[in-house]
């Protein structure tokens, strides 16, 4: 490990957090409100994690990267997503305020640094679960496309591959039983090609990760298998999971299956718009100049031309 590299990463992340809780799921134009744990103050300042109790044994932890779920079972604690590099111990300390039970399991929703960064600070005895493609992405260590400069050095490479996922699944996997059961689903590509949906059936809650980071312009990571063409279907399938009341988003507040369905529709409307533009012989610049978020989607801020072009280009490339 290289001390200089570490502190350089720290500065990059610090700068990133300082400019407004920017993270891979929350764009600069849709930040969590100040004090809501959008990103804390970076490595040099206090690391703030805000706990939101969703159920007696399920908590959403905000701040320092993506939203974390903490599920307290009879035998131990299951954690979904471990925040930015350097935030693992802060996360562990926060879990210790909630329960004395041992942390047995980590689930990573996808490969991005603000969801896996803390993994390396957990003991190697903890079971680490992710989609098979996410494990491969962790091993490759490619930064998110379009956000390369923000990611910093790969945390797994810097730690000799420590705590890359060991247990993987392809379509569905169930762990635990009864009230402690967890169902993991993969519904297809979107934000990456390894977006895991974690369902706590007894509690009727789902953790979505960044494929549903909030009502925000989607980040589709071409370096890690993201897909602008598939994301509407993937979201639509997830919205059909039965007996869910609440969804922990990647970076925003808790939302509902209706919100997820709406997000699927929003993504599909863009896909249709872009495909029609391509058929009409228009360019991605034309798309960027003419796309306006439909008014029926309230709470969605208009993306920048650059962000529209990035997603439209993926659709152009994937549409024959
Ligand atoms: Zn992400």
CSV table of C-alpha atoms and ligand atoms in Angstrom, one decimal:
chain,number,residue,atom,x,y,z
A,1,UNK,CA,0.0,0.0,0.0
A,2,UNK,CA,1.2,3.4,-0.8
A,3,UNK,CA,0.7,6.2,1.6
A,4,UNK,CA,1.0,8.9,-0.9
A,5,UNK,CA,-1.6,7.3,-3.1
A,6,UNK,CA,-3.9,6.9,-0.2
A,7,UNK,CA,-3.8,10.5,0.8
A,8,UNK,CA,-4.2,11.5,-2.8
A,9,UNK,CA,-7.3,9.5,-3.0
A,10,UNK,CA,-8.4,11.1,0.2
A,11,UNK,CA,-8.0,14.5,-1.2
A,12,UNK,CA,-9.9,13.5,-4.4
A,13,UNK,CA,-12.8,12.1,-2.3
A,14,UNK,CA,-12.7,15.0,0.1
A,15,UNK,CA,-13.0,17.4,-2.8
A,16,UNK,CA,-15.7,15.3,-4.3
A,17,UNK,CA,-17.7,15.3,-1.1
A,18,UNK,CA,-17.0,18.9,-0.5
A,19,UNK,CA,-18.6,19.9,-3.8
A,20,UNK,CA,-21.9,18.8,-2.6
A,21,UNK,CA,-22.3,15.2,-1.6
A,22,UNK,CA,-21.8,14.2,-5.2
A,23,UNK,CA,-21.8,10.5,-5.6
A,24,UNK,CA,-22.4,8.1,-8.4
A,25,UNK,CA,-26.0,7.9,-7.7
A,26,UNK,CA,-26.8,11.5,-6.8
A,27,UNK,CA,-25.8,14.0,-9.4
A,28,UNK,CA,-24.6,17.5,-8.6
A,29,UNK,CA,-28.1,18.7,-9.4
A,30,UNK,CA,-29.9,16.4,-7.0
A,31,UNK,CA,-28.0,16.4,-3.8
A,32,UNK,CA,-29.4,15.2,-0.5
A,33,UNK,CA,-30.2,18.2,1.7
A,34,UNK,CA,-27.4,19.5,3.9
A,35,UNK,CA,-27.3,17.6,7.2
A,36,UNK,CA,-29.0,14.6,5.7
A,37,UNK,CA,-25.8,12.6,5.5
A,38,UNK,CA,-25.2,13.1,1.8
A,39,UNK,CA,-21.6,12.6,2.0
A,40,UNK,CA,-20.1,13.8,5.3
A,41,UNK,CA,-17.1,16.0,5.1
A,42,UNK,CA,-14.5,13.7,3.6
A,43,UNK,CA,-11.7,11.9,5.2
A,44,UNK,CA,-10.2,14.9,7.0
A,45,UNK,CA,-13.4,16.0,8.7
A,46,UNK,CA,-15.9,14.2,10.8
A,47,UNK,CA,-17.5,11.3,9.1
A,48,UNK,CA,-21.2,11.7,9.6
A,49,UNK,CA,-23.6,8.8,9.2
A,50,UNK,CA,-27.3,9.3,9.9
A,51,UNK,CA,-29.4,6.4,11.0
A,52,UNK,CA,-33.0,6.0,9.9
A,53,UNK,CA,-34.9,3.2,11.7
A,54,UNK,CA,-37.2,1.6,9.1
A,55,UNK,CA,-38.2,-1.4,11.3
A,56,UNK,CA,-37.2,-2.7,14.7
A,57,UNK,CA,-34.4,-4.7,13.0
A,58,UNK,CA,-33.8,-2.8,9.8
A,59,UNK,CA,-32.0,0.5,9.5
A,60,UNK,CA,-31.0,2.8,6.6
A,61,UNK,CA,-27.6,4.5,7.1
A,62,UNK,CA,-27.0,7.6,5.0
A,63,UNK,CA,-23.8,9.5,4.5
A,64,UNK,CA,-20.3,8.7,3.2
A,65,UNK,CA,-21.5,7.2,-0.1
A,66,UNK,CA,-24.4,5.1,-1.0
A,67,UNK,CA,-27.3,4.2,1.4
A,68,UNK,CA,-26.5,1.2,3.6
A,69,UNK,CA,-29.1,-1.2,4.9
A,70,UNK,CA,-28.4,-2.8,8.3
A,71,UNK,CA,-30.5,-5.9,8.9
A,72,UNK,CA,-30.3,-7.5,12.4
A,73,UNK,CA,-31.1,-11.2,12.3
A,74,UNK,CA,-31.3,-13.7,15.1
A,75,UNK,CA,-27.7,-14.8,14.5
A,76,UNK,CA,-26.0,-11.7,13.3
A,77,UNK,CA,-26.0,-8.5,11.2
A,78,UNK,CA,-26.3,-8.3,7.4
A,79,UNK,CA,-25.1,-5.1,5.8
A,80,UNK,CA,-25.9,-4.0,2.3
A,81,UNK,CA,-23.2,-1.7,0.8
A,82,UNK,CA,-20.2,-0.3,2.7
A,83,UNK,CA,-19.9,3.3,1.5
A,84,UNK,CA,-16.8,5.2,0.3
A,85,UNK,CA,-13.2,4.0,0.8
A,86,UNK,CA,-12.2,5.0,4.3
A,87,UNK,CA,-15.7,4.8,5.7
A,88,UNK,CA,-15.7,1.1,6.8
A,89,UNK,CA,-14.7,1.6,10.4
A,90,UNK,CA,-17.2,4.5,10.8
A,91,UNK,CA,-19.9,2.2,9.5
A,92,UNK,CA,-18.8,-0.6,11.8
A,93,UNK,CA,-18.8,1.8,14.8
A,94,UNK,CA,-22.3,3.0,13.8
A,95,UNK,CA,-23.6,-0.6,13.6
A,96,UNK,CA,-22.1,-1.2,17.1
A,97,UNK,CA,-24.4,1.6,18.4
A,98,UNK,CA,-27.4,-0.4,17.1
A,99,UNK,CA,-26.6,-4.0,18.1
A,100,UNK,CA,-24.0,-6.1,19.8
A,101,UNK,CA,-24.5,-9.0,17.4
A,102,UNK,CA,-21.6,-10.0,15.2
A,103,UNK,CA,-21.5,-8.7,11.6
A,104,UNK,CA,-21.7,-11.9,9.6
A,105,UNK,CA,-22.5,-10.9,6.0
A,106,UNK,CA,-21.9,-8.1,3.5
A,107,UNK,CA,-24.0,-7.7,0.3
A,108,UNK,CA,-22.7,-5.3,-2.3
A,109,UNK,CA,-25.4,-4.0,-4.7
A,110,UNK,CA,-22.8,-3.3,-7.4
A,111,UNK,CA,-19.1,-2.5,-7.9
A,112,UNK,CA,-18.9,1.3,-7.5
A,113,UNK,CA,-16.5,2.7,-5.0
A,114,UNK,CA,-19.1,4.5,-3.0
A,115,UNK,CA,-20.9,1.1,-2.3
A,116,UNK,CA,-17.9,-1.2,-1.8
A,117,UNK,CA,-15.2,1.1,-0.5
A,118,UNK,CA,-15.6,0.1,3.1
A,119,UNK,CA,-15.4,-3.7,2.4
A,120,UNK,CA,-11.7,-3.8,3.0
A,121,UNK,CA,-12.1,-2.6,6.6
A,122,UNK,CA,-14.2,-5.6,7.6
A,123,UNK,CA,-12.7,-8.8,8.9
A,124,UNK,CA,-12.0,-11.4,6.2
A,125,UNK,CA,-14.3,-13.9,8.1
A,126,UNK,CA,-17.4,-12.0,7.0
A,127,UNK,CA,-19.2,-13.5,4.1
A,128,UNK,CA,-19.4,-11.2,1.1
A,129,UNK,CA,-22.1,-11.6,-1.5
A,130,UNK,CA,-22.6,-10.0,-4.9
A,131,UNK,CA,-23.9,-10.7,-8.4
A,132,UNK,CA,-21.4,-12.8,-10.3
A,133,UNK,CA,-20.8,-9.9,-12.8
A,134,UNK,CA,-20.1,-7.6,-9.9
A,135,UNK,CA,-17.4,-9.9,-8.6
A,136,UNK,CA,-15.8,-9.8,-12.0
A,137,UNK,CA,-16.1,-6.0,-12.1
A,138,UNK,CA,-14.5,-5.8,-8.6
A,139,UNK,CA,-11.6,-7.8,-9.9
A,140,UNK,CA,-11.2,-5.6,-13.0
A,141,UNK,CA,-11.5,-2.4,-10.9
A,142,UNK,CA,-12.5,-0.1,-13.8
A,143,UNK,CA,-13.8,3.3,-12.6
A,144,UNK,CA,-17.3,4.3,-13.6
A,145,UNK,CA,-17.5,5.7,-17.2
A,146,UNK,CA,-17.6,9.4,-17.2
A,147,UNK,CA,-16.6,9.6,-13.5
A,148,UNK,CA,-13.1,8.3,-13.8
A,149,UNK,CA,-11.5,11.2,-12.2
A,150,UNK,CA,-13.7,11.0,-9.2
A,151,UNK,CA,-13.2,7.4,-8.3
A,152,UNK,CA,-9.6,7.5,-7.1
A,153,UNK,CA,-7.4,4.5,-7.0
A,154,UNK,CA,-9.2,1.1,-6.8
A,155,UNK,CA,-9.7,0.1,-3.2
A,156,UNK,CA,-9.5,-3.6,-3.9
A,157,UNK,CA,-6.2,-3.3,-5.9
A,158,UNK,CA,-4.8,-1.2,-3.1
A,159,UNK,CA,-5.6,-4.0,-0.6
A,160,UNK,CA,-4.5,-7.0,-2.7
A,161,UNK,CA,-8.0,-8.1,-3.5
A,162,UNK,CA,-9.1,-8.2,0.1
A,163,UNK,CA,-12.9,-8.6,0.6
A,164,UNK,CA,-13.9,-8.8,-3.0
A,165,UNK,CA,-17.2,-10.8,-3.1
A,166,UNK,CA,-16.7,-14.6,-2.6
A,167,UNK,CA,-20.3,-15.8,-2.8
A,168,UNK,CA,-22.1,-14.9,-6.0
A,169,UNK,CA,-25.4,-15.5,-7.7
A,170,UNK,CA,-26.8,-15.2,-11.2
A,171,UNK,CA,-30.6,-14.7,-11.1
A,172,UNK,CA,-31.8,-15.3,-7.6
A,173,UNK,CA,-30.4,-16.4,-4.3
A,174,UNK,CA,-32.0,-16.9,-0.9
A,175,UNK,CA,-30.2,-16.7,2.4
A,176,UNK,CA,-31.6,-17.2,5.9
A,177,UNK,CA,-35.0,-18.5,6.9
A,178,UNK,CA,-38.3,-17.2,8.2
A,179,UNK,CA,-38.2,-13.6,9.5
A,180,UNK,CA,-34.4,-13.5,8.7
A,181,UNK,CA,-34.8,-14.5,5.1
A,182,UNK,CA,-33.2,-12.4,2.4
A,183,UNK,CA,-33.9,-12.8,-1.3
A,184,UNK,CA,-31.4,-11.5,-3.8
A,185,UNK,CA,-32.5,-10.8,-7.3
A,186,UNK,CA,-30.9,-9.9,-10.6
A,187,UNK,CA,-33.3,-8.5,-13.2
A,188,UNK,CA,-30.9,-7.5,-16.0
A,189,UNK,CA,-28.5,-4.7,-16.9
A,190,UNK,CA,-29.0,-1.1,-16.0
A,191,UNK,CA,-26.6,1.0,-13.9
A,192,UNK,CA,-24.1,-1.8,-14.3
A,193,UNK,CA,-24.3,-5.5,-15.4
A,194,UNK,CA,-24.4,-6.7,-11.8
A,195,UNK,CA,-27.1,-4.7,-10.0
A,196,UNK,CA,-28.4,-6.8,-7.1
A,197,UNK,CA,-31.8,-6.1,-5.6
A,198,UNK,CA,-31.9,-7.2,-1.9
A,199,UNK,CA,-35.4,-8.0,-0.5
A,200,UNK,CA,-36.3,-8.5,3.2
A,201,UNK,CA,-39.6,-10.3,2.7
A,202,UNK,CA,-40.7,-10.4,6.3
A,203,UNK,CA,-40.3,-6.6,6.5
A,204,UNK,CA,-41.6,-5.8,3.0
A,205,UNK,CA,-38.6,-3.7,2.2
A,206,UNK,CA,-36.2,-3.8,-0.8
A,207,UNK,CA,-32.7,-2.3,-1.2
A,208,UNK,CA,-32.2,-1.1,-4.8
A,209,UNK,CA,-28.7,0.3,-5.0
A,210,UNK,CA,-27.9,2.8,-7.7
A,211,UNK,CA,-30.0,1.3,-10.4
A,212,UNK,CA,-32.7,3.2,-8.5
A,213,UNK,CA,-30.6,5.8,-6.8
A,214,UNK,CA,-33.6,8.3,-6.6
A,215,UNK,CA,-35.6,10.4,-9.0
A,216,UNK,CA,-32.5,11.3,-10.9
A,217,UNK,CA,-30.9,11.1,-14.3
A,218,UNK,CA,-29.5,7.6,-14.5
A,219,UNK,CA,-25.8,6.9,-14.6
A,220,UNK,CA,-25.2,4.1,-17.0
A,221,UNK,CA,-21.7,2.8,-16.5
A,222,UNK,CA,-20.4,1.6,-19.8
A,223,UNK,CA,-17.2,0.5,-18.2
A,224,UNK,CA,-19.1,-2.0,-16.0
A,225,UNK,CA,-21.8,-3.3,-18.3
A,226,UNK,CA,-24.5,-0.6,-17.8
A,227,UNK,CA,-27.2,-0.5,-20.4
A,228,UNK,CA,-29.5,2.4,-21.5
A,229,UNK,CA,-31.5,0.0,-23.6
A,230,UNK,CA,-32.1,-2.6,-20.9
A,231,UNK,CA,-32.6,-0.4,-17.9
A,232,UNK,CA,-36.4,0.3,-18.4
A,233,UNK,CA,-37.2,-3.4,-18.5
A,234,UNK,CA,-34.9,-4.2,-15.6
A,235,UNK,CA,-36.6,-1.5,-13.4
A,236,UNK,CA,-40.0,-2.7,-14.6
A,237,UNK,CA,-39.3,-6.3,-13.5
A,238,UNK,CA,-38.1,-5.1,-10.1
A,239,UNK,CA,-41.2,-3.0,-9.6
A,240,UNK,CA,-43.2,-6.2,-9.9
A,241,UNK,CA,-41.7,-7.9,-6.9
A,242,UNK,CA,-44.7,-8.7,-4.7
A,243,UNK,CA,-45.3,-7.6,-1.1
A,244,UNK,CA,-42.9,-4.6,-1.0
A,245,UNK,CA,-43.9,-1.4,0.7
A,246,UNK,CA,-40.6,0.5,0.9
A,247,UNK,CA,-37.5,0.7,-1.3
A,248,UNK,CA,-34.2,1.9,0.0
A,249,UNK,CA,-32.8,3.9,-2.9
A,250,UNK,CA,-29.1,4.2,-3.7
A,251,UNK,CA,-28.7,7.7,-2.5
A,252,UNK,CA,-32.1,9.3,-1.9
A,253,UNK,CA,-34.9,8.9,0.5
A,254,UNK,CA,-37.0,5.7,1.0
A,255,UNK,CA,-39.4,5.3,-1.9
A,256,UNK,CA,-42.3,3.1,-3.0
A,257,UNK,CA,-42.9,0.5,-5.7
A,258,UNK,CA,-45.0,3.1,-7.5
A,259,UNK,CA,-42.0,5.4,-7.6
A,260,UNK,CA,-39.9,2.6,-9.0
A,261,UNK,CA,-42.6,1.9,-11.7
A,262,UNK,CA,-42.6,5.6,-12.5
A,263,UNK,CA,-38.8,5.6,-12.8
A,264,UNK,CA,-39.0,2.7,-15.2
A,265,UNK,CA,-41.5,4.7,-17.3
A,266,UNK,CA,-39.2,7.7,-17.2
A,267,UNK,CA,-36.3,5.7,-18.5
A,268,UNK,CA,-38.5,4.0,-21.2
A,269,UNK,CA,-39.8,7.4,-22.4
A,270,UNK,CA,-36.2,8.5,-22.9
A,271,UNK,CA,-35.4,5.3,-24.7
A,272,UNK,CA,-38.4,5.7,-27.1
A,273,UNK,CA,-37.6,9.4,-27.7
A,274,UNK,CA,-33.9,8.6,-28.6
A,275,UNK,CA,-34.8,5.7,-30.8
A,276,UNK,CA,-37.3,7.9,-32.7
A,277,UNK,CA,-34.7,10.6,-33.1
A,278,UNK,CA,-32.2,8.1,-34.5
A,279,UNK,CA,-34.8,6.8,-36.9
A,280,UNK,CA,-35.5,10.3,-38.0
A,281,UNK,CA,-31.8,10.8,-38.8
A,282,UNK,CA,-31.1,13.2,-35.9
A,283,UNK,CA,-27.8,13.3,-34.0
A,284,UNK,CA,-27.2,12.9,-30.2
A,285,UNK,CA,-26.6,16.7,-30.1
A,286,UNK,CA,-30.1,17.1,-31.5
A,287,UNK,CA,-31.4,14.8,-28.8
A,288,UNK,CA,-29.6,16.8,-26.1
A,289,UNK,CA,-31.0,20.0,-27.5
A,290,UNK,CA,-34.6,18.7,-27.7
A,291,UNK,CA,-35.1,16.4,-24.7
A,292,UNK,CA,-37.1,17.9,-21.9
A,293,UNK,CA,-38.1,15.7,-18.9
A,294,UNK,CA,-41.9,15.2,-19.4
A,295,UNK,CA,-43.9,17.3,-17.0
A,296,UNK,CA,-45.7,14.3,-15.5
A,297,UNK,CA,-42.5,13.3,-13.8
A,298,UNK,CA,-42.4,15.6,-10.9
A,299,UNK,CA,-39.3,15.9,-8.8
A,300,UNK,CA,-37.0,15.0,-11.7
A,301,UNK,CA,-34.5,17.8,-12.5
A,302,UNK,CA,-33.6,18.5,-16.1
A,303,UNK,CA,-30.2,16.9,-16.8
A,304,UNK,CA,-27.3,18.7,-18.5
A,305,UNK,CA,-26.8,18.4,-22.2
A,306,UNK,CA,-23.7,16.4,-21.5
A,307,UNK,CA,-25.5,13.8,-19.4
A,308,UNK,CA,-28.3,13.5,-22.0
A,309,UNK,CA,-25.7,13.0,-24.7
A,310,UNK,CA,-23.9,10.3,-22.8
A,311,UNK,CA,-27.0,8.2,-22.3
A,312,UNK,CA,-28.4,8.9,-25.8
A,313,UNK,CA,-25.0,7.8,-27.3
A,314,UNK,CA,-25.3,4.4,-25.6
A,315,UNK,CA,-28.8,3.9,-27.1
A,316,UNK,CA,-27.5,4.9,-30.5
A,317,UNK,CA,-24.6,2.4,-30.2
A,318,UNK,CA,-27.0,-0.4,-29.1
A,319,UNK,CA,-29.7,0.3,-31.6
A,320,UNK,CA,-29.3,-1.2,-35.1
B,1,LIG,ZN1,-23.2,3.3,-8.6
